[in-house]
Amino acid sequence: MNSKSRRNFIKSASIAATGTALWPQFSMGMHFSAQKLRVGMIGVGLRGTNHLRNLLMRDDVLVTAICDVDQARTKIALDMISEKGDTKPQVFGKHDLDYKNLLESKEVDAVIIATPWLWHTRMAKDAMQAGKYAGLEVSAANTMEECWDLVNTHESSGTHMMILENVNYRRDILAVLNMVRQNVFGELVHFRCGYQHDLRGVKFNDGKEAYGVGVEFGEKGISEAKWRTQHSLLRNADVYPTHGVGPIAAMCDINRGNRFVSLTSHATKAIGLHNYIVAKGGEDHPNAKLKWKQGDVITTTIDTSNGETIIVTHDCNLPRPYSLGFRVQGANGLWEVDGNRMYVEGQSEPHKWDAADEWLKKYDHPLWVKFGEYASGAGHGGMDFFVINAFVESAKANIAPPMDAYDAAAWSAITPLSELSIANNGEPQDFPDFTRGNWVKRKPYNWMKDTF
């Protein structure tokens, strides 16, 4: 859809609480409010402007403040807001800590944080302490201390935060979640997932174009190469686990009747980034002499309290097609994303795979049935629409989001725990119980509703 038709779709989808007239704002949740949610953007790089674009399509949101130390990105964001015809927001970004001044603004109810990883936790903490409902990009934390910081700050401030894991809203993922909830696979036993994505052209560039050219990073790079690549140089860990683990955690009710108990991790040797630098920049390039710490393929196995196992793979430094490698297996059948295949005992021909398409269509999630036409133009195949919608609706109602501080901590803890396990020859590492025992009685989030 074009911008005008998408906005019209939004308006027509929003019905007044009385049911007698169209509500002049986008509100697909159970809570309707004449007061627009005032959102501040902290970070308007490529990811931040994607979120900004989706916020600007809504009539129940005002973007009242933006903060970025890159003035070129700030201008792009301001132009987007001006093009919609909205009032110019407050602008921050004079220095690295200017975001704190944004958080003091009385014109901001909620913030979306889309900055480099090392800033995520500190900004989310400051946002919650300032009473701002926080939407935090992935991964949420880098260290165990940061994981606890998210939980402790949420509990002490009483302010909510949502980890913005968009893959939880992918169409096939939600269809499979629907199958899980309807017990198609039977009692759950085993999962596989991960982040398998050739990021060599993202981790390096020429300092002028963001993707696919050059072998520079750090101060000589731009966009993600400016900060992301350093993690591969310094850490032997699964530094980006949530795209895979988030959807699986929802399926097996982690932190809500189930929890991660322990993990073991192993890493291969590291040759992929070196080979890329040599191929693109030559053996004499200074970066060809660097010793990369992160293994090219990192494999983590997680045990849950309910007896399931989850294999998580991080594979970003070698040539390969993209896949998150999902597999969901129960006592009666399984789904595998690679190969697009499904098998359900008693319904599939014995010992033969079904093409997954008909199964996924049959169990299409209510959210996608209701809003798929609109969502398809919102980024990442529509996932970005749903994750932002859940954030906005949760913030408007000031209720706990679908993916909260406890989820952010548990999923992100895979990074420091995998690092410890690898450093100790695969030694098992125990997960902290971030809910302090409350996982036993916490009820699962209702992922099956058609609102958010």
Short mmCIF file of C-alpha atoms in Angstrom, two decimals:
data_model
loop_
_atom_site.label_atom_id
_atom_site.label_comp_id
_atom_site.label_asym_id
_atom_site.label_seq_id
_atom_site.Cartn_x
_atom_site.Cartn_y
_atom_site.Cartn_z
CA MET A 1 0.00 0.00 0.00
CA ASN A 2 1.07 3.61 -0.48
CA SER A 3 1.20 5.97 2.47
CA LYS A 4 -2.24 7.43 1.92
CA SER A 5 -4.02 4.10 1.55
CA ARG A 6 -2.16 2.64 4.53
CA ARG A 7 -3.24 5.57 6.70
CA ASN A 8 -6.82 5.21 5.51
CA PHE A 9 -6.67 1.52 6.39
CA ILE A 10 -5.52 2.44 9.87
CA LYS A 11 -8.38 4.87 10.36
CA SER A 12 -10.98 2.43 9.14
CA ALA A 13 -9.62 -0.28 11.45
CA SER A 14 -10.13 1.85 14.55
CA ILE A 15 -13.65 1.84 15.92
CA ALA A 16 -14.83 4.15 18.65
CA ALA A 17 -15.45 2.65 22.07
CA THR A 18 -19.15 3.40 21.67
CA GLY A 19 -19.26 1.57 18.35
CA THR A 20 -21.18 4.42 16.71
CA ALA A 21 -18.43 6.21 14.81
CA LEU A 22 -14.93 5.82 13.45
CA TRP A 23 -12.29 6.73 16.00
CA PRO A 24 -9.87 9.37 14.64
CA GLN A 25 -6.78 7.39 15.64
CA PHE A 26 -5.18 3.99 15.22
CA SER A 27 -5.97 1.77 18.21
CA MET A 28 -6.27 -1.94 17.64
CA GLY A 29 -5.91 -2.90 21.29
CA MET A 30 -8.57 -3.28 23.93
CA HIS A 31 -7.82 0.14 25.39
CA PHE A 32 -8.85 3.30 23.56
CA SER A 33 -7.61 6.73 24.46
CA ALA A 34 -8.22 10.17 23.00
CA GLN A 35 -4.75 11.11 24.24
CA LYS A 36 -2.05 10.36 21.68
CA LEU A 37 1.05 8.53 22.86
CA ARG A 38 3.98 10.93 22.77
CA VAL A 39 7.09 9.04 21.70
CA GLY A 40 10.74 10.03 21.84
CA MET A 41 13.22 8.37 19.49
CA ILE A 42 16.68 7.66 20.89
CA GLY A 43 18.72 6.66 17.87
CA VAL A 44 17.49 7.33 14.33
CA GLY A 45 19.96 5.29 12.31
CA LEU A 46 18.70 2.79 9.77
CA ARG A 47 16.80 0.75 12.38
CA GLY A 48 15.50 3.79 14.20
CA THR A 49 14.14 5.43 11.06
CA ASN A 50 12.36 2.19 10.19
CA HIS A 51 10.55 2.39 13.53
CA LEU A 52 9.95 6.09 12.98
CA ARG A 53 8.35 5.40 9.61
CA ASN A 54 5.89 2.97 11.17
CA LEU A 55 5.08 5.33 14.03
CA LEU A 56 4.34 8.13 11.59
CA MET A 57 1.75 5.93 9.88
CA ARG A 58 -0.30 5.89 13.08
CA ASP A 59 -2.82 8.51 14.11
CA ASP A 60 -2.55 7.68 17.82
CA VAL A 61 1.16 8.61 18.09
CA LEU A 62 3.05 11.88 18.10
CA VAL A 63 6.83 11.80 17.79
CA THR A 64 7.71 14.66 20.10
CA ALA A 65 11.47 14.24 20.49
CA ILE A 66 14.42 12.69 18.69
CA CYS A 67 18.02 12.19 19.77
CA ASP A 68 21.03 11.16 17.70
CA VAL A 69 24.64 12.35 17.77
CA ASP A 70 24.77 11.94 13.96
CA GLN A 71 23.32 15.16 12.60
CA ALA A 72 22.82 13.67 9.15
CA ARG A 73 20.52 11.01 10.61
CA THR A 74 18.71 13.67 12.65
CA LYS A 75 17.99 15.63 9.48
CA ILE A 76 16.58 12.54 7.77
CA ALA A 77 14.25 11.97 10.73
CA LEU A 78 13.14 15.60 10.83
CA ASP A 79 12.41 15.54 7.11
CA MET A 80 10.25 12.43 7.57
CA ILE A 81 8.26 14.12 10.34
CA SER A 82 7.90 17.32 8.34
CA GLU A 83 6.75 15.38 5.28
CA LYS A 84 3.88 13.93 7.29
CA GLY A 85 2.94 17.44 8.41
CA ASP A 86 3.52 16.91 12.12
CA THR A 87 4.95 19.51 14.48
CA LYS A 88 8.74 19.61 14.64
CA PRO A 89 9.91 17.55 17.63
CA GLN A 90 12.41 18.55 20.26
CA VAL A 91 15.91 17.71 19.06
CA PHE A 92 18.72 16.32 21.19
CA GLY A 93 22.13 14.90 20.36
CA LYS A 94 24.75 17.50 21.18
CA HIS A 95 26.76 14.83 22.99
CA ASP A 96 26.51 11.15 23.97
CA LEU A 97 24.55 11.82 27.15
CA ASP A 98 22.09 14.32 25.70
CA TYR A 99 19.48 11.54 25.60
CA LYS A 100 19.10 12.13 29.36
CA ASN A 101 17.73 15.59 28.57
CA LEU A 102 15.19 13.99 26.25
CA LEU A 103 14.12 11.73 29.12
CA GLU A 104 13.46 14.79 31.29
CA SER A 105 11.00 16.20 28.75
CA LYS A 106 7.39 16.34 29.91
CA GLU A 107 6.40 16.01 26.25
CA VAL A 108 7.54 12.36 26.13
CA ASP A 109 5.52 9.40 27.45
CA ALA A 110 7.50 6.55 25.91
CA VAL A 111 10.80 6.05 24.12
CA ILE A 112 12.14 3.72 21.46
CA ILE A 113 15.84 2.96 21.84
CA ALA A 114 17.63 1.92 18.63
CA THR A 115 21.28 2.61 19.33
CA PRO A 116 24.50 0.52 19.34
CA TRP A 117 24.37 -2.43 21.72
CA LEU A 118 26.62 -1.03 24.43
CA TRP A 119 24.12 1.79 25.02
CA HIS A 120 20.99 -0.37 25.25
CA THR A 121 20.85 -1.22 28.93
CA ARG A 122 22.01 2.11 30.31
CA MET A 123 19.48 3.98 28.17
CA ALA A 124 16.65 1.61 29.09
CA LYS A 125 17.53 1.96 32.78
CA ASP A 126 17.54 5.74 32.55
CA ALA A 127 14.25 5.69 30.65
CA MET A 128 12.49 3.53 33.26
CA GLN A 129 13.89 5.61 36.09
CA ALA A 130 12.50 8.69 34.33
CA GLY A 131 9.08 7.03 34.14
CA LYS A 132 9.15 6.57 30.36
CA TYR A 133 7.76 3.35 28.92
CA ALA A 134 10.78 1.91 27.10
CA GLY A 135 10.95 -0.01 23.83
CA LEU A 136 14.42 -1.51 23.49
CA GLU A 137 16.01 -2.94 20.37
CA VAL A 138 17.79 -6.28 20.46
CA SER A 139 19.88 -7.54 22.05
CA ALA A 140 18.86 -5.89 25.28
CA ALA A 141 21.99 -6.53 27.37
CA ASN A 142 25.63 -7.55 26.95
CA THR A 143 26.62 -8.74 30.43
CA MET A 144 24.96 -10.54 33.32
CA GLU A 145 25.12 -7.35 35.36
CA GLU A 146 23.17 -5.56 32.62
CA CYS A 147 20.56 -8.32 32.53
CA TRP A 148 19.94 -7.83 36.25
CA ASP A 149 19.97 -4.06 35.80
CA LEU A 150 16.97 -4.30 33.47
CA VAL A 151 15.01 -6.44 35.91
CA ASN A 152 15.97 -4.50 39.02
CA THR A 153 15.21 -1.13 37.42
CA HIS A 154 11.82 -2.33 36.19
CA GLU A 155 10.94 -3.59 39.66
CA SER A 156 12.24 -0.55 41.55
CA SER A 157 10.74 2.05 39.20
CA GLY A 158 7.47 0.29 38.40
CA THR A 159 7.98 1.31 34.78
CA HIS A 160 7.65 -1.20 31.96
CA MET A 161 10.03 -1.99 29.14
CA MET A 162 9.52 -4.10 26.03
CA ILE A 163 12.24 -5.85 24.07
CA LEU A 164 11.43 -5.14 20.41
CA GLU A 165 11.99 -8.65 19.05
CA ASN A 166 10.22 -8.50 15.70
CA VAL A 167 10.74 -12.17 14.74
CA ASN A 168 8.16 -13.14 17.36
CA TYR A 169 5.65 -11.67 14.93
CA ARG A 170 6.84 -13.35 11.74
CA ARG A 171 3.90 -14.90 9.93
CA ASP A 172 5.15 -18.48 9.89
CA ILE A 173 6.30 -18.22 13.51
CA LEU A 174 2.88 -17.07 14.69
CA ALA A 175 1.19 -19.81 12.64
CA VAL A 176 3.40 -22.42 14.28
CA LEU A 177 2.72 -20.84 17.68
CA ASN A 178 -0.99 -21.26 16.87
CA MET A 179 -0.31 -24.95 16.15
CA VAL A 180 1.57 -25.27 19.44
CA ARG A 181 -1.31 -23.70 21.37
CA GLN A 182 -3.76 -26.07 19.65
CA ASN A 183 -1.54 -29.03 20.58
CA VAL A 184 -0.97 -30.13 16.97
CA PHE A 185 2.59 -31.23 17.77
CA GLY A 186 1.69 -32.76 21.14
CA GLU A 187 3.86 -32.26 24.20
CA LEU A 188 6.90 -30.16 23.23
CA VAL A 189 10.32 -31.80 23.39
CA HIS A 190 12.98 -30.06 21.30
CA PHE A 191 13.70 -26.82 19.42
CA ARG A 192 16.35 -25.44 17.13
CA CYS A 193 16.85 -21.82 16.22
CA GLY A 194 19.55 -19.19 15.83
CA TYR A 195 20.92 -16.37 13.74
CA GLN A 196 22.49 -17.68 10.55
CA HIS A 197 23.15 -14.66 8.39
CA ASP A 198 26.19 -13.69 6.32
CA LEU A 199 27.04 -10.34 7.90
CA ARG A 200 30.47 -9.83 6.39
CA GLY A 201 29.17 -7.06 4.15
CA VAL A 202 27.53 -5.45 7.19
CA LYS A 203 30.52 -5.69 9.52
CA PHE A 204 32.80 -4.02 6.96
CA ASN A 205 32.39 -1.12 4.54
CA ASP A 206 34.39 1.67 2.93
CA GLY A 207 33.23 4.43 5.26
CA LYS A 208 30.91 5.81 2.58
CA GLU A 209 28.39 3.10 1.77
CA ALA A 210 26.82 1.07 4.57
CA TYR A 211 26.77 -2.38 3.04
CA GLY A 212 28.74 -4.62 0.72
CA VAL A 213 31.88 -2.61 -0.08
CA GLY A 214 35.24 -2.21 1.66
CA VAL A 215 36.90 -3.84 4.67
CA GLU A 216 36.95 -0.97 7.17
CA PHE A 217 35.23 -0.87 10.57
CA GLY A 218 35.32 1.15 13.77
CA GLU A 219 36.25 4.78 13.29
CA LYS A 220 36.88 4.21 9.57
CA GLY A 221 33.49 2.58 9.02
CA ILE A 222 29.91 3.83 9.03
CA SER A 223 26.57 2.43 10.17
CA GLU A 224 26.82 -0.97 11.91
CA ALA A 225 30.45 -1.45 10.89
CA LYS A 226 31.25 1.48 13.16
CA TRP A 227 30.32 -0.46 16.32
CA ARG A 228 29.04 -4.00 15.65
CA THR A 229 32.25 -5.49 14.26
CA GLN A 230 34.19 -4.75 17.43
CA HIS A 231 32.16 -7.39 19.26
CA SER A 232 33.48 -10.07 16.88
CA LEU A 233 37.02 -8.90 17.53
CA LEU A 234 36.77 -9.00 21.31
CA ARG A 235 34.14 -11.60 22.31
CA ASN A 236 33.84 -15.33 21.67
CA ALA A 237 30.12 -15.57 22.37
CA ASP A 238 26.69 -15.71 20.80
CA VAL A 239 26.25 -11.96 20.76
CA TYR A 240 22.87 -11.91 19.01
CA PRO A 241 20.59 -14.68 20.31
CA THR A 242 17.13 -13.14 20.53
CA HIS A 243 15.90 -13.50 16.91
CA GLY A 244 15.95 -17.25 17.37
CA VAL A 245 15.34 -17.66 21.08
CA GLY A 246 12.53 -15.11 21.40
CA PRO A 247 9.95 -17.05 19.35
CA ILE A 248 10.95 -20.36 20.96
CA ALA A 249 10.67 -18.82 24.44
CA ALA A 250 7.10 -17.78 23.64
CA MET A 251 6.22 -21.28 22.46
CA CYS A 252 7.50 -22.99 25.62
CA ASP A 253 6.39 -20.27 28.07
CA ILE A 254 9.78 -19.21 29.38
CA ASN A 255 9.42 -17.13 32.57
CA ARG A 256 5.73 -18.14 32.70
CA GLY A 257 5.55 -21.72 33.93
CA ASN A 258 8.93 -22.70 32.47
CA ARG A 259 12.43 -21.26 32.48
CA PHE A 260 15.93 -21.65 31.09
CA VAL A 261 17.97 -23.73 33.54
CA SER A 262 21.46 -24.11 32.05
CA LEU A 263 23.45 -24.03 28.83
CA THR A 264 26.61 -25.32 27.23
CA SER A 265 28.33 -23.58 24.31
CA HIS A 266 31.08 -24.41 21.85
CA ALA A 267 32.77 -22.33 19.16
CA THR A 268 34.66 -23.23 15.99
CA LYS A 269 37.87 -21.54 14.93
CA ALA A 270 37.65 -18.02 13.54
CA ILE A 271 38.67 -17.72 9.89
CA GLY A 272 35.69 -16.18 8.10
CA LEU A 273 36.30 -12.48 8.71
CA HIS A 274 40.02 -12.80 8.02
CA ASN A 275 39.36 -14.54 4.71
CA TYR A 276 36.87 -11.84 3.74
CA ILE A 277 39.34 -9.05 4.48
CA VAL A 278 42.08 -10.75 2.45
CA ALA A 279 39.73 -11.39 -0.48
CA LYS A 280 38.36 -7.83 -0.53
CA GLY A 281 41.30 -5.77 0.73
CA GLY A 282 44.39 -7.88 0.16
CA GLU A 283 46.85 -9.63 2.46
CA ASP A 284 48.66 -6.36 3.19
CA HIS A 285 45.60 -4.54 4.51
CA PRO A 286 46.11 -3.67 8.20
CA ASN A 287 42.86 -5.44 9.16
CA ALA A 288 44.19 -8.69 7.68
CA LYS A 289 46.60 -8.86 10.60
CA LEU A 290 43.88 -8.80 13.26
CA LYS A 291 43.09 -11.90 15.29
CA TRP A 292 39.33 -12.32 15.57
CA LYS A 293 38.10 -13.83 18.81
CA GLN A 294 34.57 -14.87 17.85
CA GLY A 295 34.29 -18.39 16.47
CA ASP A 296 32.62 -18.56 13.07
CA VAL A 297 29.92 -20.98 14.24
CA ILE A 298 28.81 -20.97 17.87
CA THR A 299 26.49 -23.71 19.07
CA THR A 300 24.60 -23.43 22.35
CA THR A 301 22.36 -26.06 23.94
CA ILE A 302 19.85 -24.88 26.54
CA ASP A 303 18.00 -27.06 29.04
CA THR A 304 14.61 -25.91 30.36
CA SER A 305 12.92 -26.74 33.65
CA ASN A 306 10.16 -28.58 31.76
CA GLY A 307 12.65 -30.92 30.09
CA GLU A 308 12.94 -29.44 26.60
CA THR A 309 16.24 -28.77 24.86
CA ILE A 310 16.95 -25.80 22.59
CA ILE A 311 19.90 -25.69 20.19
CA VAL A 312 20.86 -22.12 19.26
CA THR A 313 23.31 -21.44 16.41
CA HIS A 314 25.17 -18.19 15.73
CA ASP A 315 26.69 -18.24 12.22
CA CYS A 316 27.41 -14.79 10.79
CA ASN A 317 31.04 -14.77 9.61
CA LEU A 318 30.93 -17.26 6.73
CA PRO A 319 29.23 -17.29 3.32
CA ARG A 320 25.73 -18.73 3.64
CA PRO A 321 22.09 -17.97 2.78
CA TYR A 322 19.98 -16.43 5.52
CA SER A 323 18.07 -18.69 7.91
CA LEU A 324 17.03 -18.60 11.54
CA GLY A 325 17.05 -22.40 11.44
CA PHE A 326 13.79 -22.99 13.29
CA ARG A 327 12.66 -26.45 14.30
CA VAL A 328 9.75 -27.10 16.65
CA GLN A 329 9.32 -30.73 17.70
CA GLY A 330 6.77 -32.42 19.91
CA ALA A 331 5.61 -35.92 20.71
CA ASN A 332 3.31 -35.99 17.65
CA GLY A 333 5.19 -34.09 14.96
CA LEU A 334 7.48 -31.25 13.98
CA TRP A 335 8.06 -28.24 11.73
CA GLU A 336 11.37 -27.29 10.13
CA VAL A 337 11.75 -23.93 8.40
CA ASP A 338 14.69 -25.09 6.26
CA GLY A 339 13.03 -27.20 3.62
CA ASN A 340 9.66 -25.63 4.47
CA ARG A 341 8.40 -28.94 5.80
CA MET A 342 5.97 -30.32 8.35
CA TYR A 343 5.13 -33.74 9.70
CA VAL A 344 2.20 -34.62 11.98
CA GLU A 345 1.68 -38.23 12.97
CA GLY A 346 -1.68 -39.59 11.90
CA GLN A 347 -2.24 -36.77 9.41
CA SER A 348 0.89 -36.83 7.24
CA GLU A 349 1.79 -39.83 5.10
CA PRO A 350 4.01 -42.01 7.30
CA HIS A 351 7.72 -41.19 7.09
CA LYS A 352 7.16 -38.45 4.47
CA TRP A 353 7.29 -34.71 4.86
CA ASP A 354 4.40 -32.41 3.98
CA ALA A 355 5.10 -29.05 2.38
CA ALA A 356 4.50 -26.63 5.24
CA ASP A 357 2.51 -24.08 3.21
CA GLU A 358 -0.94 -25.61 3.64
CA TRP A 359 -0.38 -26.17 7.35
CA LEU A 360 0.77 -22.58 7.85
CA LYS A 361 -2.19 -21.28 5.88
CA LYS A 362 -4.64 -23.40 7.89
CA TYR A 363 -3.24 -22.13 11.18
CA ASP A 364 -2.58 -18.54 10.10
CA HIS A 365 -2.53 -16.37 13.20
CA PRO A 366 -5.50 -14.08 13.95
CA LEU A 367 -3.24 -11.02 13.89
CA TRP A 368 -2.08 -11.78 10.35
CA VAL A 369 -5.59 -12.67 9.20
CA LYS A 370 -6.83 -9.31 10.47
CA PHE A 371 -3.97 -6.98 9.61
CA GLY A 372 -1.76 -8.81 7.14
CA GLU A 373 -2.64 -6.56 4.21
CA TYR A 374 -1.52 -3.48 6.05
CA ALA A 375 1.45 -5.06 7.79
CA SER A 376 3.02 -6.35 4.59
CA GLY A 377 4.38 -2.90 3.77
CA ALA A 378 5.79 -2.13 7.20
CA GLY A 379 9.29 -3.64 7.04
CA HIS A 380 10.86 -7.08 7.46
CA GLY A 381 7.90 -8.68 5.74
CA GLY A 382 5.40 -7.09 8.12
CA MET A 383 6.97 -8.09 11.43
CA ASP A 384 7.91 -4.50 12.24
CA PHE A 385 4.29 -3.36 12.13
CA PHE A 386 3.21 -5.89 14.73
CA VAL A 387 6.06 -5.32 17.16
CA ILE A 388 5.56 -1.55 17.09
CA ASN A 389 1.80 -1.99 17.41
CA ALA A 390 2.28 -4.14 20.52
CA PHE A 391 4.63 -1.53 21.98
CA VAL A 392 2.27 1.39 21.32
CA GLU A 393 -0.83 -0.38 22.60
CA SER A 394 0.95 -1.61 25.73
CA ALA A 395 2.37 1.84 26.42
CA LYS A 396 -0.97 3.55 25.88
CA ALA A 397 -2.61 1.24 28.41
CA ASN A 398 0.49 1.27 30.65
CA ILE A 399 0.40 -2.51 30.99
CA ALA A 400 3.10 -5.17 30.85
CA PRO A 401 4.12 -5.81 27.23
CA PRO A 402 4.20 -9.23 25.55
CA MET A 403 8.00 -9.36 25.90
CA ASP A 404 9.05 -7.73 29.15
CA ALA A 405 12.14 -7.00 31.24
CA TYR A 406 12.33 -10.61 32.48
CA ASP A 407 12.29 -11.88 28.89
CA ALA A 408 14.88 -9.32 27.84
CA ALA A 409 17.16 -10.49 30.66
CA ALA A 410 16.70 -14.23 30.11
CA TRP A 411 17.16 -14.10 26.34
CA SER A 412 20.13 -11.71 26.50
CA ALA A 413 21.83 -13.74 29.23
CA ILE A 414 22.74 -16.26 26.55
CA THR A 415 25.54 -13.91 25.48
CA PRO A 416 27.57 -13.78 28.72
CA LEU A 417 26.75 -17.38 29.62
CA SER A 418 27.85 -18.68 26.22
CA GLU A 419 31.06 -16.67 26.57
CA LEU A 420 31.78 -18.29 29.94
CA SER A 421 30.98 -21.78 28.69
CA ILE A 422 33.20 -21.44 25.61
CA ALA A 423 36.06 -20.08 27.69
CA ASN A 424 35.75 -23.12 29.98
CA ASN A 425 35.68 -25.82 27.30
CA GLY A 426 31.92 -26.13 27.16
CA GLU A 427 31.37 -26.19 30.91
CA PRO A 428 27.63 -25.93 31.81
CA GLN A 429 26.49 -22.52 33.01
CA ASP A 430 23.40 -21.98 35.16
CA PHE A 431 20.84 -19.34 34.24
CA PRO A 432 19.82 -17.00 37.03
CA ASP A 433 16.11 -16.97 37.81
CA PHE A 434 15.37 -13.38 36.87
CA THR A 435 11.77 -13.73 38.11
CA ARG A 436 12.99 -14.67 41.62
CA GLY A 437 10.77 -17.75 41.66
CA ASN A 438 7.69 -16.10 40.20
CA TRP A 439 8.01 -18.03 36.93
CA VAL A 440 6.17 -20.86 38.68
CA LYS A 441 2.95 -18.84 39.02
CA ARG A 442 3.21 -16.28 36.21
CA LYS A 443 0.56 -16.91 33.57
CA PRO A 444 1.60 -17.17 29.90
CA TYR A 445 0.97 -14.12 27.76
CA ASN A 446 -2.08 -14.47 25.52
CA TRP A 447 -0.29 -14.60 22.18
CA MET A 448 -3.43 -15.75 20.38
CA LYS A 449 -5.54 -12.61 20.57
CA ASP A 450 -6.06 -10.49 17.43
CA THR A 451 -5.34 -7.08 18.95
CA PHE A 452 -1.63 -6.97 19.78
#
